């Protein structure tokens, strides 16, 4: 790995090793594996409804989002079917669908395991969706900004609008249900990048922001090896008046390529017809990285970062006047993806086990495993998030625009295939550069007993 992306074997690597092992990392440990300025907040458990620990009789009783009245189901919903390892039914899964701004039903958040009201027994879905969005302090605010009859965070809503674009003008996207992940961070104080203290508002107090994000991050398939557009709902509400709620197909680097996580080397792939982009990137482990940093060398040097995956967004919302109104750049990490890259194809991570793969979580295995095997420690459920700048340059301007699914072609009126976006009539461009802060290095949404396995 280059020094830019590979951690030094210091407290940073030790903190991750502890987090991967499910142990408490010291609150003072900092990370630096993909950005030297990233700092790690005290690790926390998932903000979800105990989804990472819903084993046995403690599983939540199913509380569904059954919508009132008749609402058609979006073609982007209802595709999930249980595998041989899953005990919850497709009907129970569908009961968690929510109403989106277009009045149609889309997939929504649910625990990884519930007590099925039809049987009174615990069942598992085999996948998880991260944090329960209702634990967000800005959940109701986000629902209000989405508008219409919205009664939950709809998965795949922006992607579905590509079907409606006039004359098929936009590349179509359909992303699977298991890859939909919710991230909640409440009351995050904004730390200056120069580490001289907190960024402060006009009242002299530290600026505090709450975030609610819904990201599609499929670390189980070959999709991200070639496709760069992935749905990201990004909402932030800060004490200085900065507010943003946007839902787009965010572009993470170029299509038909990804970058090795261990070297930043570009790996060419094929099969995507999505738009080009110079912003963002997808740092994904491939078989070369695993061979170099996990399978080779003395056992003591096996690198826990060898399969780390990090998707880095750099998104901008432009108004009808052509000027940038808002920008944001969260990063999304996966510590145990269930596939690694091999050209345009994905290879099950657990299949690469050898006698030399002694680093955690390889050390919990006795031999190679199939990708979907629930015994595999590689299920894509150990995830972290980095929050950084949420910049708004819209002082006194209109707060609502309509864009296409990719966040382009802004208009002050809705049009076929448009998505409503909200930007506060404020400006925070005078703030100092902020520290990129990392959260979740001890979070596991699919721990033992949860029933979570690939695809997830």
CSV table of C-alpha atoms in Angstrom, one decimal:
chain,number,residue,atom,x,y,z
A,1,UNK,CA,0.0,0.0,0.0
A,2,UNK,CA,1.0,3.6,-0.5
A,3,UNK,CA,1.5,5.7,2.6
A,4,UNK,CA,-1.7,7.5,1.6
A,5,UNK,CA,-3.9,4.5,1.9
A,6,UNK,CA,-2.1,2.0,4.0
A,7,UNK,CA,-2.0,2.5,7.8
A,8,UNK,CA,1.2,2.4,9.6
A,9,UNK,CA,1.4,-0.5,12.1
A,10,UNK,CA,0.7,1.8,15.0
A,11,UNK,CA,-2.2,2.6,17.3
A,12,UNK,CA,-4.3,3.0,14.2
A,13,UNK,CA,-3.9,-0.6,13.0
A,14,UNK,CA,-4.1,-1.8,16.6
A,15,UNK,CA,-7.4,0.0,17.1
A,16,UNK,CA,-8.8,-1.6,14.0
A,17,UNK,CA,-7.6,-5.0,14.9
A,18,UNK,CA,-9.4,-4.7,18.3
A,19,UNK,CA,-12.5,-3.4,16.6
A,20,UNK,CA,-12.5,-6.2,14.1
A,21,UNK,CA,-12.2,-8.7,17.0
A,22,UNK,CA,-15.2,-7.1,18.7
A,23,UNK,CA,-13.1,-5.6,21.5
A,24,UNK,CA,-13.3,-2.0,22.8
A,25,UNK,CA,-10.7,0.2,21.1
A,26,UNK,CA,-9.1,3.0,23.2
A,27,UNK,CA,-11.0,6.2,22.7
A,28,UNK,CA,-7.8,8.0,22.0
A,29,UNK,CA,-6.8,5.8,19.1
A,30,UNK,CA,-6.9,7.5,15.7
A,31,UNK,CA,-7.2,6.0,12.2
A,32,UNK,CA,-5.2,7.1,9.2
A,33,UNK,CA,-5.7,4.3,6.7
A,34,UNK,CA,-7.2,6.3,3.8
A,35,UNK,CA,-6.7,9.9,4.8
A,36,UNK,CA,-4.1,11.3,7.2
A,37,UNK,CA,-6.5,13.8,8.6
A,38,UNK,CA,-9.2,11.4,9.5
A,39,UNK,CA,-9.8,11.0,13.3
A,40,UNK,CA,-11.7,8.3,15.0
A,41,UNK,CA,-14.5,9.1,17.4
A,42,UNK,CA,-15.2,6.8,20.3
A,43,UNK,CA,-16.5,3.5,18.9
A,44,UNK,CA,-20.2,2.9,19.4
A,45,UNK,CA,-22.7,0.2,19.0
A,46,UNK,CA,-25.1,0.3,16.0
A,47,UNK,CA,-27.8,3.0,16.4
A,48,UNK,CA,-30.2,0.5,15.0
A,49,UNK,CA,-32.9,-1.4,16.9
A,50,UNK,CA,-30.3,-3.8,18.3
A,51,UNK,CA,-30.1,-5.5,14.9
A,52,UNK,CA,-26.6,-6.6,15.4
A,53,UNK,CA,-27.6,-8.5,18.5
A,54,UNK,CA,-31.0,-9.8,17.8
A,55,UNK,CA,-30.2,-13.4,18.5
A,56,UNK,CA,-32.5,-15.9,20.1
A,57,UNK,CA,-35.7,-14.9,21.9
A,58,UNK,CA,-34.5,-11.3,22.2
A,59,UNK,CA,-35.4,-10.7,18.5
A,60,UNK,CA,-37.7,-7.8,17.9
A,61,UNK,CA,-41.3,-8.5,17.2
A,62,UNK,CA,-42.1,-7.4,13.6
A,63,UNK,CA,-43.4,-3.9,13.5
A,64,UNK,CA,-44.2,-3.2,9.9
A,65,UNK,CA,-44.8,-0.1,7.8
A,66,UNK,CA,-48.1,-1.2,6.4
A,67,UNK,CA,-49.3,1.8,4.4
A,68,UNK,CA,-52.9,3.0,4.7
A,69,UNK,CA,-55.0,2.7,1.6
A,70,UNK,CA,-53.9,1.4,-1.8
A,71,UNK,CA,-50.5,2.3,-3.1
A,72,UNK,CA,-48.9,0.5,-6.1
A,73,UNK,CA,-45.6,-1.3,-5.6
A,74,UNK,CA,-42.6,0.1,-7.4
A,75,UNK,CA,-40.9,-2.2,-10.0
A,76,UNK,CA,-37.8,-1.5,-7.8
A,77,UNK,CA,-39.4,-3.3,-4.8
A,78,UNK,CA,-40.5,-6.8,-4.0
A,79,UNK,CA,-37.6,-8.6,-5.6
A,80,UNK,CA,-36.1,-10.1,-2.4
A,81,UNK,CA,-36.6,-13.8,-1.9
A,82,UNK,CA,-35.2,-15.9,1.0
A,83,UNK,CA,-32.2,-18.1,0.4
A,84,UNK,CA,-31.8,-21.6,1.9
A,85,UNK,CA,-30.3,-20.0,5.0
A,86,UNK,CA,-33.2,-17.5,5.7
A,87,UNK,CA,-36.3,-18.2,7.7
A,88,UNK,CA,-38.3,-15.0,7.2
A,89,UNK,CA,-40.8,-15.0,4.3
A,90,UNK,CA,-40.8,-12.7,1.4
A,91,UNK,CA,-44.3,-11.6,2.5
A,92,UNK,CA,-43.0,-10.5,5.9
A,93,UNK,CA,-40.1,-8.7,4.1
A,94,UNK,CA,-42.6,-6.9,1.9
A,95,UNK,CA,-44.6,-5.7,5.0
A,96,UNK,CA,-41.7,-3.3,5.7
A,97,UNK,CA,-42.2,-1.4,2.5
A,98,UNK,CA,-42.7,2.3,2.8
A,99,UNK,CA,-44.4,5.0,0.7
A,100,UNK,CA,-42.1,7.3,-1.3
A,101,UNK,CA,-42.8,10.8,-2.6
A,102,UNK,CA,-44.3,9.4,-5.8
A,103,UNK,CA,-47.0,7.5,-3.8
A,104,UNK,CA,-45.5,4.1,-4.6
A,105,UNK,CA,-44.2,1.5,-2.2
A,106,UNK,CA,-40.5,0.8,-2.0
A,107,UNK,CA,-38.4,-1.4,0.2
A,108,UNK,CA,-37.7,0.0,3.7
A,109,UNK,CA,-35.6,-0.6,6.8
A,110,UNK,CA,-36.2,-3.7,8.9
A,111,UNK,CA,-34.2,-5.5,11.7
A,112,UNK,CA,-32.1,-8.4,10.6
A,113,UNK,CA,-34.2,-10.8,12.6
A,114,UNK,CA,-37.7,-10.5,14.1
A,115,UNK,CA,-40.4,-12.5,15.8
A,116,UNK,CA,-42.8,-13.4,13.0
A,117,UNK,CA,-46.3,-12.5,14.1
A,118,UNK,CA,-47.7,-15.4,12.0
A,119,UNK,CA,-45.7,-18.0,13.8
A,120,UNK,CA,-44.6,-16.4,17.1
A,121,UNK,CA,-41.1,-17.6,16.3
A,122,UNK,CA,-37.9,-15.8,15.6
A,123,UNK,CA,-36.9,-15.6,11.9
A,124,UNK,CA,-34.0,-14.1,10.0
A,125,UNK,CA,-33.8,-12.2,6.8
A,126,UNK,CA,-30.1,-13.0,6.1
A,127,UNK,CA,-29.2,-9.3,5.5
A,128,UNK,CA,-29.3,-6.0,7.4
A,129,UNK,CA,-29.8,-2.4,6.5
A,130,UNK,CA,-27.6,-0.7,9.2
A,131,UNK,CA,-29.0,1.8,11.6
A,132,UNK,CA,-32.7,2.2,12.3
A,133,UNK,CA,-33.5,5.5,10.7
A,134,UNK,CA,-36.0,6.3,13.4
A,135,UNK,CA,-33.1,6.7,15.9
A,136,UNK,CA,-32.0,9.8,14.0
A,137,UNK,CA,-32.8,13.1,15.6
A,138,UNK,CA,-33.7,14.4,12.1
A,139,UNK,CA,-35.8,11.5,10.9
A,140,UNK,CA,-39.1,13.3,11.0
A,141,UNK,CA,-37.6,16.4,9.4
A,142,UNK,CA,-36.2,14.2,6.6
A,143,UNK,CA,-39.6,12.6,6.0
A,144,UNK,CA,-41.1,16.0,5.8
A,145,UNK,CA,-38.6,17.2,3.2
A,146,UNK,CA,-39.2,14.1,1.1
A,147,UNK,CA,-42.8,15.2,1.0
A,148,UNK,CA,-46.0,13.6,-0.3
A,149,UNK,CA,-47.2,10.6,1.7
A,150,UNK,CA,-43.7,9.5,2.5
A,151,UNK,CA,-43.7,7.4,5.7
A,152,UNK,CA,-40.2,6.0,5.8
A,153,UNK,CA,-36.8,6.1,4.0
A,154,UNK,CA,-37.5,4.6,0.6
A,155,UNK,CA,-34.8,2.4,-0.9
A,156,UNK,CA,-34.2,2.9,-4.6
A,157,UNK,CA,-36.4,5.9,-5.1
A,158,UNK,CA,-33.9,8.1,-6.9
A,159,UNK,CA,-32.8,5.1,-9.0
A,160,UNK,CA,-36.4,4.4,-10.0
A,161,UNK,CA,-36.7,7.9,-11.5
A,162,UNK,CA,-34.2,6.9,-14.2
A,163,UNK,CA,-37.1,4.8,-15.7
A,164,UNK,CA,-39.2,7.9,-16.1
A,165,UNK,CA,-36.6,10.2,-17.7
A,166,UNK,CA,-37.9,11.5,-21.0
A,167,UNK,CA,-36.9,9.3,-24.0
A,168,UNK,CA,-34.6,7.1,-21.9
A,169,UNK,CA,-32.2,9.9,-21.6
A,170,UNK,CA,-30.5,8.7,-18.4
A,171,UNK,CA,-28.7,5.4,-17.8
A,172,UNK,CA,-30.9,3.1,-15.9
A,173,UNK,CA,-29.9,1.8,-12.4
A,174,UNK,CA,-31.5,-1.0,-10.3
A,175,UNK,CA,-29.7,-1.8,-7.1
A,176,UNK,CA,-30.5,-4.8,-5.0
A,177,UNK,CA,-32.2,-4.7,-1.6
A,178,UNK,CA,-29.5,-6.2,0.7
A,179,UNK,CA,-27.0,-3.5,-0.3
A,180,UNK,CA,-29.2,-0.7,1.0
A,181,UNK,CA,-27.5,0.7,4.2
A,182,UNK,CA,-28.7,3.4,6.6
A,183,UNK,CA,-26.2,5.5,8.6
A,184,UNK,CA,-27.3,7.6,11.6
A,185,UNK,CA,-25.0,10.0,13.4
A,186,UNK,CA,-26.5,12.4,16.0
A,187,UNK,CA,-25.0,15.5,17.5
A,188,UNK,CA,-21.6,15.5,15.8
A,189,UNK,CA,-19.5,18.6,16.8
A,190,UNK,CA,-17.6,20.0,13.9
A,191,UNK,CA,-13.9,19.9,14.5
A,192,UNK,CA,-11.5,22.2,12.8
A,193,UNK,CA,-9.0,20.5,10.5
A,194,UNK,CA,-6.1,22.4,12.1
A,195,UNK,CA,-7.2,20.8,15.4
A,196,UNK,CA,-7.3,24.1,17.2
A,197,UNK,CA,-10.8,23.5,18.5
A,198,UNK,CA,-14.3,23.3,17.2
A,199,UNK,CA,-15.8,25.3,14.3
A,200,UNK,CA,-18.2,27.8,15.9
A,201,UNK,CA,-21.3,29.5,14.8
A,202,UNK,CA,-22.3,33.1,15.0
A,203,UNK,CA,-23.4,32.5,18.6
A,204,UNK,CA,-19.8,31.5,19.5
A,205,UNK,CA,-20.8,27.9,20.3
A,206,UNK,CA,-19.5,24.8,18.6
A,207,UNK,CA,-21.5,23.9,15.5
A,208,UNK,CA,-23.3,20.5,16.0
A,209,UNK,CA,-24.7,18.5,13.1
A,210,UNK,CA,-26.9,15.4,12.9
A,211,UNK,CA,-26.7,13.2,9.8
A,212,UNK,CA,-29.1,10.6,8.3
A,213,UNK,CA,-27.8,8.8,5.2
A,214,UNK,CA,-29.0,5.9,3.1
A,215,UNK,CA,-26.3,4.5,0.9
A,216,UNK,CA,-26.3,1.6,-1.5
A,217,UNK,CA,-23.0,-0.2,-0.9
A,218,UNK,CA,-22.9,-3.7,-2.5
A,219,UNK,CA,-19.7,-5.2,-1.2
A,220,UNK,CA,-21.0,-8.7,-2.1
A,221,UNK,CA,-21.1,-8.5,-5.9
A,222,UNK,CA,-19.1,-7.4,-8.9
A,223,UNK,CA,-21.5,-4.4,-9.5
A,224,UNK,CA,-19.2,-1.9,-7.9
A,225,UNK,CA,-16.2,-3.1,-9.8
A,226,UNK,CA,-17.6,-1.6,-12.9
A,227,UNK,CA,-20.5,0.7,-12.0
A,228,UNK,CA,-19.8,4.0,-10.3
A,229,UNK,CA,-23.4,5.3,-9.7
A,230,UNK,CA,-24.8,4.3,-6.3
A,231,UNK,CA,-27.9,5.8,-4.6
A,232,UNK,CA,-27.1,8.1,-1.7
A,233,UNK,CA,-29.6,10.0,0.3
A,234,UNK,CA,-27.7,12.5,2.3
A,235,UNK,CA,-29.4,14.7,5.0
A,236,UNK,CA,-27.6,17.0,7.4
A,237,UNK,CA,-29.0,19.5,9.9
A,238,UNK,CA,-26.7,21.8,11.8
A,239,UNK,CA,-27.0,24.2,14.7
A,240,UNK,CA,-25.8,27.1,12.6
A,241,UNK,CA,-28.8,26.8,10.2
A,242,UNK,CA,-27.0,24.7,7.6
A,243,UNK,CA,-29.5,22.2,6.2
A,244,UNK,CA,-29.4,19.7,3.3
A,245,UNK,CA,-31.6,16.8,2.2
A,246,UNK,CA,-30.7,15.4,-1.2
A,247,UNK,CA,-31.3,12.0,-2.9
A,248,UNK,CA,-29.2,11.2,-6.0
A,249,UNK,CA,-27.3,8.5,-7.8
A,250,UNK,CA,-23.9,9.7,-6.6
A,251,UNK,CA,-20.9,9.0,-8.8
A,252,UNK,CA,-17.9,7.4,-7.0
A,253,UNK,CA,-15.1,7.8,-9.6
A,254,UNK,CA,-15.1,6.5,-13.1
A,255,UNK,CA,-17.2,3.6,-14.6
A,256,UNK,CA,-15.4,0.5,-15.8
A,257,UNK,CA,-12.6,0.8,-13.3
A,258,UNK,CA,-11.9,0.8,-9.6
A,259,UNK,CA,-8.8,1.5,-7.5
A,260,UNK,CA,-6.9,-1.1,-5.5
A,261,UNK,CA,-7.3,-0.4,-1.8
A,262,UNK,CA,-3.6,-1.3,-1.2
A,263,UNK,CA,-2.0,0.9,-3.9
A,264,UNK,CA,-4.5,3.3,-5.5
A,265,UNK,CA,-3.6,1.5,-8.8
A,266,UNK,CA,-6.5,1.8,-11.3
A,267,UNK,CA,-7.9,-1.6,-12.3
A,268,UNK,CA,-9.7,-1.5,-15.7
A,269,UNK,CA,-13.0,-3.4,-16.0
A,270,UNK,CA,-15.9,-3.6,-18.5
A,271,UNK,CA,-19.7,-3.7,-18.7
A,272,UNK,CA,-20.9,-0.3,-17.5
A,273,UNK,CA,-22.6,2.4,-19.5
A,274,UNK,CA,-22.9,4.9,-16.6
A,275,UNK,CA,-21.7,8.5,-16.8
A,276,UNK,CA,-18.1,9.5,-16.5
A,277,UNK,CA,-17.0,11.3,-13.4
A,278,UNK,CA,-13.7,12.8,-12.1
A,279,UNK,CA,-15.1,13.1,-8.6
A,280,UNK,CA,-14.9,10.4,-5.9
A,281,UNK,CA,-13.4,7.0,-5.9
A,282,UNK,CA,-14.0,3.3,-5.0
A,283,UNK,CA,-11.1,1.8,-3.2
A,284,UNK,CA,-11.7,-2.0,-3.4
A,285,UNK,CA,-9.5,-4.9,-2.4
A,286,UNK,CA,-8.6,-7.3,-5.1
A,287,UNK,CA,-6.8,-10.7,-5.2
A,288,UNK,CA,-3.5,-9.0,-5.7
A,289,UNK,CA,-3.9,-7.0,-2.4
A,290,UNK,CA,-5.0,-10.1,-0.5
A,291,UNK,CA,-2.0,-12.1,-1.9
A,292,UNK,CA,0.4,-9.3,-1.1
A,293,UNK,CA,-0.8,-8.2,2.3
A,294,UNK,CA,-2.7,-11.1,3.8
A,295,UNK,CA,-1.4,-14.4,2.3
A,296,UNK,CA,2.3,-13.6,2.0
A,297,UNK,CA,5.1,-12.9,4.4
A,298,UNK,CA,5.6,-14.0,8.0
A,299,UNK,CA,2.4,-14.5,10.0
A,300,UNK,CA,3.1,-11.6,12.2
A,301,UNK,CA,2.8,-9.2,9.3
A,302,UNK,CA,-0.6,-10.3,8.0
A,303,UNK,CA,-2.4,-7.0,7.5
A,304,UNK,CA,-5.9,-6.5,8.9
A,305,UNK,CA,-6.3,-3.7,6.3
A,306,UNK,CA,-5.7,-6.1,3.4
A,307,UNK,CA,-9.5,-6.4,2.6
A,308,UNK,CA,-10.6,-2.9,3.7
A,309,UNK,CA,-13.0,-1.2,1.2
A,310,UNK,CA,-13.7,2.5,1.1
A,311,UNK,CA,-16.1,4.4,-1.2
A,312,UNK,CA,-15.4,8.1,-1.3
A,313,UNK,CA,-18.1,10.6,-2.4
A,314,UNK,CA,-17.6,14.1,-3.8
A,315,UNK,CA,-21.1,15.3,-4.6
A,316,UNK,CA,-22.3,18.8,-5.7
A,317,UNK,CA,-25.8,20.0,-6.2
A,318,UNK,CA,-26.1,22.8,-8.8
A,319,UNK,CA,-29.0,25.2,-8.9
A,320,UNK,CA,-30.9,26.3,-12.1
A,321,UNK,CA,-28.6,29.2,-12.4
A,322,UNK,CA,-25.7,26.8,-12.9
A,323,UNK,CA,-24.0,27.7,-9.6
A,324,UNK,CA,-23.0,25.1,-7.0
A,325,UNK,CA,-25.4,25.4,-4.1
A,326,UNK,CA,-24.2,22.5,-1.9
A,327,UNK,CA,-21.5,20.0,-1.7
A,328,UNK,CA,-20.8,17.0,0.6
A,329,UNK,CA,-18.2,14.3,0.7
A,330,UNK,CA,-18.8,11.3,3.1
A,331,UNK,CA,-16.8,8.1,2.9
A,332,UNK,CA,-18.2,4.6,3.5
A,333,UNK,CA,-15.9,1.8,4.7
A,334,UNK,CA,-16.4,-2.0,4.8
A,335,UNK,CA,-14.0,-4.0,6.9
A,336,UNK,CA,-15.2,-7.5,5.9
A,337,UNK,CA,-16.5,-7.4,2.3
A,338,UNK,CA,-17.7,-10.8,1.1
A,339,UNK,CA,-16.1,-10.4,-2.3
A,340,UNK,CA,-12.8,-9.0,-3.6
A,341,UNK,CA,-12.1,-7.9,-7.1
A,342,UNK,CA,-10.4,-10.0,-9.9
A,343,UNK,CA,-10.7,-7.8,-13.0
A,344,UNK,CA,-14.4,-7.3,-13.8
A,345,UNK,CA,-15.3,-10.3,-11.6
A,346,UNK,CA,-15.8,-10.7,-7.9
A,347,UNK,CA,-14.2,-13.5,-6.0
A,348,UNK,CA,-15.6,-14.7,-2.6
A,349,UNK,CA,-13.3,-13.4,0.1
A,350,UNK,CA,-13.7,-16.5,2.2
A,351,UNK,CA,-12.6,-18.7,-0.6
A,352,UNK,CA,-9.1,-17.2,-0.4
A,353,UNK,CA,-8.3,-18.8,2.9
A,354,UNK,CA,-4.8,-20.3,3.2
A,355,UNK,CA,-2.6,-21.4,6.0
A,356,UNK,CA,-1.0,-18.0,5.8
A,357,UNK,CA,-4.2,-15.9,6.3
A,358,UNK,CA,-3.9,-15.6,10.1
A,359,UNK,CA,-5.1,-12.0,10.6
A,360,UNK,CA,-8.5,-11.5,12.0
A,361,UNK,CA,-11.1,-12.5,10.8
A,362,UNK,CA,-9.3,-15.2,8.8
A,363,UNK,CA,-8.1,-16.6,12.1
A,364,UNK,CA,-11.7,-17.6,13.0
A,365,UNK,CA,-11.8,-19.9,10.0
A,366,UNK,CA,-10.7,-23.5,9.6
A,367,UNK,CA,-10.7,-23.5,5.8
A,368,UNK,CA,-12.2,-21.9,2.7
A,369,UNK,CA,-16.0,-21.2,2.7
A,370,UNK,CA,-18.7,-20.5,0.2
A,371,UNK,CA,-19.6,-16.8,-0.1
A,372,UNK,CA,-23.2,-17.3,1.3
A,373,UNK,CA,-22.2,-19.6,4.2
A,374,UNK,CA,-23.4,-18.0,7.4
A,375,UNK,CA,-20.2,-19.3,9.1
A,376,UNK,CA,-18.1,-16.9,7.0
A,377,UNK,CA,-16.9,-13.9,8.9
A,378,UNK,CA,-17.0,-12.0,5.5
A,379,UNK,CA,-20.6,-10.7,5.3
A,380,UNK,CA,-20.1,-7.0,4.7
A,381,UNK,CA,-21.7,-6.0,8.0
A,382,UNK,CA,-18.7,-4.4,9.7
A,383,UNK,CA,-18.9,-0.9,8.4
A,384,UNK,CA,-17.8,2.6,9.3
A,385,UNK,CA,-18.5,6.1,8.0
A,386,UNK,CA,-16.5,9.3,7.7
A,387,UNK,CA,-18.2,12.7,7.9
A,388,UNK,CA,-16.5,15.8,6.7
A,389,UNK,CA,-17.7,19.0,5.0
A,390,UNK,CA,-21.4,19.9,4.3
A,391,UNK,CA,-21.0,23.1,2.4
A,392,UNK,CA,-24.0,25.3,1.5
A,393,UNK,CA,-23.7,28.4,-0.7
A,394,UNK,CA,-27.3,29.5,-1.0
A,395,UNK,CA,-27.8,32.6,1.2
A,396,UNK,CA,-31.3,34.0,0.6
A,397,UNK,CA,-31.9,31.7,-2.3
A,398,UNK,CA,-34.8,29.3,-3.0
A,399,UNK,CA,-34.6,26.1,-1.0
A,400,UNK,CA,-36.3,23.6,-3.2
A,401,UNK,CA,-35.2,22.4,-6.7
A,402,UNK,CA,-35.8,19.4,-8.8
A,403,UNK,CA,-33.0,17.5,-10.5
A,404,UNK,CA,-32.7,14.3,-12.5
A,405,UNK,CA,-31.7,11.2,-10.6
A,406,UNK,CA,-28.0,12.1,-11.0
A,407,UNK,CA,-28.4,15.5,-9.4
A,408,UNK,CA,-28.2,17.4,-12.6
A,409,UNK,CA,-30.4,19.6,-14.8
A,410,UNK,CA,-31.9,21.5,-11.9
A,411,UNK,CA,-35.2,23.2,-12.4
A,412,UNK,CA,-37.5,25.2,-10.1
A,413,UNK,CA,-40.4,23.0,-11.3
A,414,UNK,CA,-40.8,19.2,-11.3
A,415,UNK,CA,-40.4,17.3,-14.5
A,416,UNK,CA,-40.6,13.7,-15.7
A,417,UNK,CA,-38.1,11.6,-13.6
A,418,UNK,CA,-37.2,14.5,-11.3
A,419,UNK,CA,-36.2,14.2,-7.6
A,420,UNK,CA,-37.0,17.0,-5.1
A,421,UNK,CA,-33.9,18.4,-3.4
A,422,UNK,CA,-33.7,20.7,-0.4
A,423,UNK,CA,-30.9,23.2,0.4
A,424,UNK,CA,-31.2,25.8,3.2
A,425,UNK,CA,-31.2,29.5,2.3
A,426,UNK,CA,-27.9,30.0,4.1
A,427,UNK,CA,-24.2,30.0,3.5
A,428,UNK,CA,-21.4,28.5,5.5
A,429,UNK,CA,-18.6,29.0,3.0
A,430,UNK,CA,-16.7,31.1,5.5
A,431,UNK,CA,-16.1,28.2,7.8
A,432,UNK,CA,-12.6,26.8,8.3
A,433,UNK,CA,-11.7,23.4,6.8
A,434,UNK,CA,-13.2,20.6,8.9
A,435,UNK,CA,-11.6,17.4,10.2
A,436,UNK,CA,-12.7,14.3,8.5
A,437,UNK,CA,-14.0,12.2,11.4
A,438,UNK,CA,-14.5,8.4,11.4
A,439,UNK,CA,-17.2,6.5,13.3
A,440,UNK,CA,-18.1,2.8,13.7
A,441,UNK,CA,-14.8,0.9,13.9
A,442,UNK,CA,-16.3,-1.4,16.5
A,443,UNK,CA,-19.7,-1.6,14.8
A,444,UNK,CA,-20.9,-5.0,13.5
A,445,UNK,CA,-24.4,-5.1,12.1
A,446,UNK,CA,-24.2,-8.9,11.5
A,447,UNK,CA,-22.6,-10.4,14.5
A,448,UNK,CA,-22.9,-14.1,15.3
A,449,UNK,CA,-26.5,-15.2,15.8
A,450,UNK,CA,-27.9,-12.4,13.6
A,451,UNK,CA,-28.4,-14.7,10.6
A,452,UNK,CA,-26.6,-12.2,8.4
A,453,UNK,CA,-24.7,-13.6,5.4
A,454,UNK,CA,-23.8,-12.7,1.9
A,455,UNK,CA,-25.3,-11.2,-0.1
A,456,UNK,CA,-25.6,-8.3,2.4
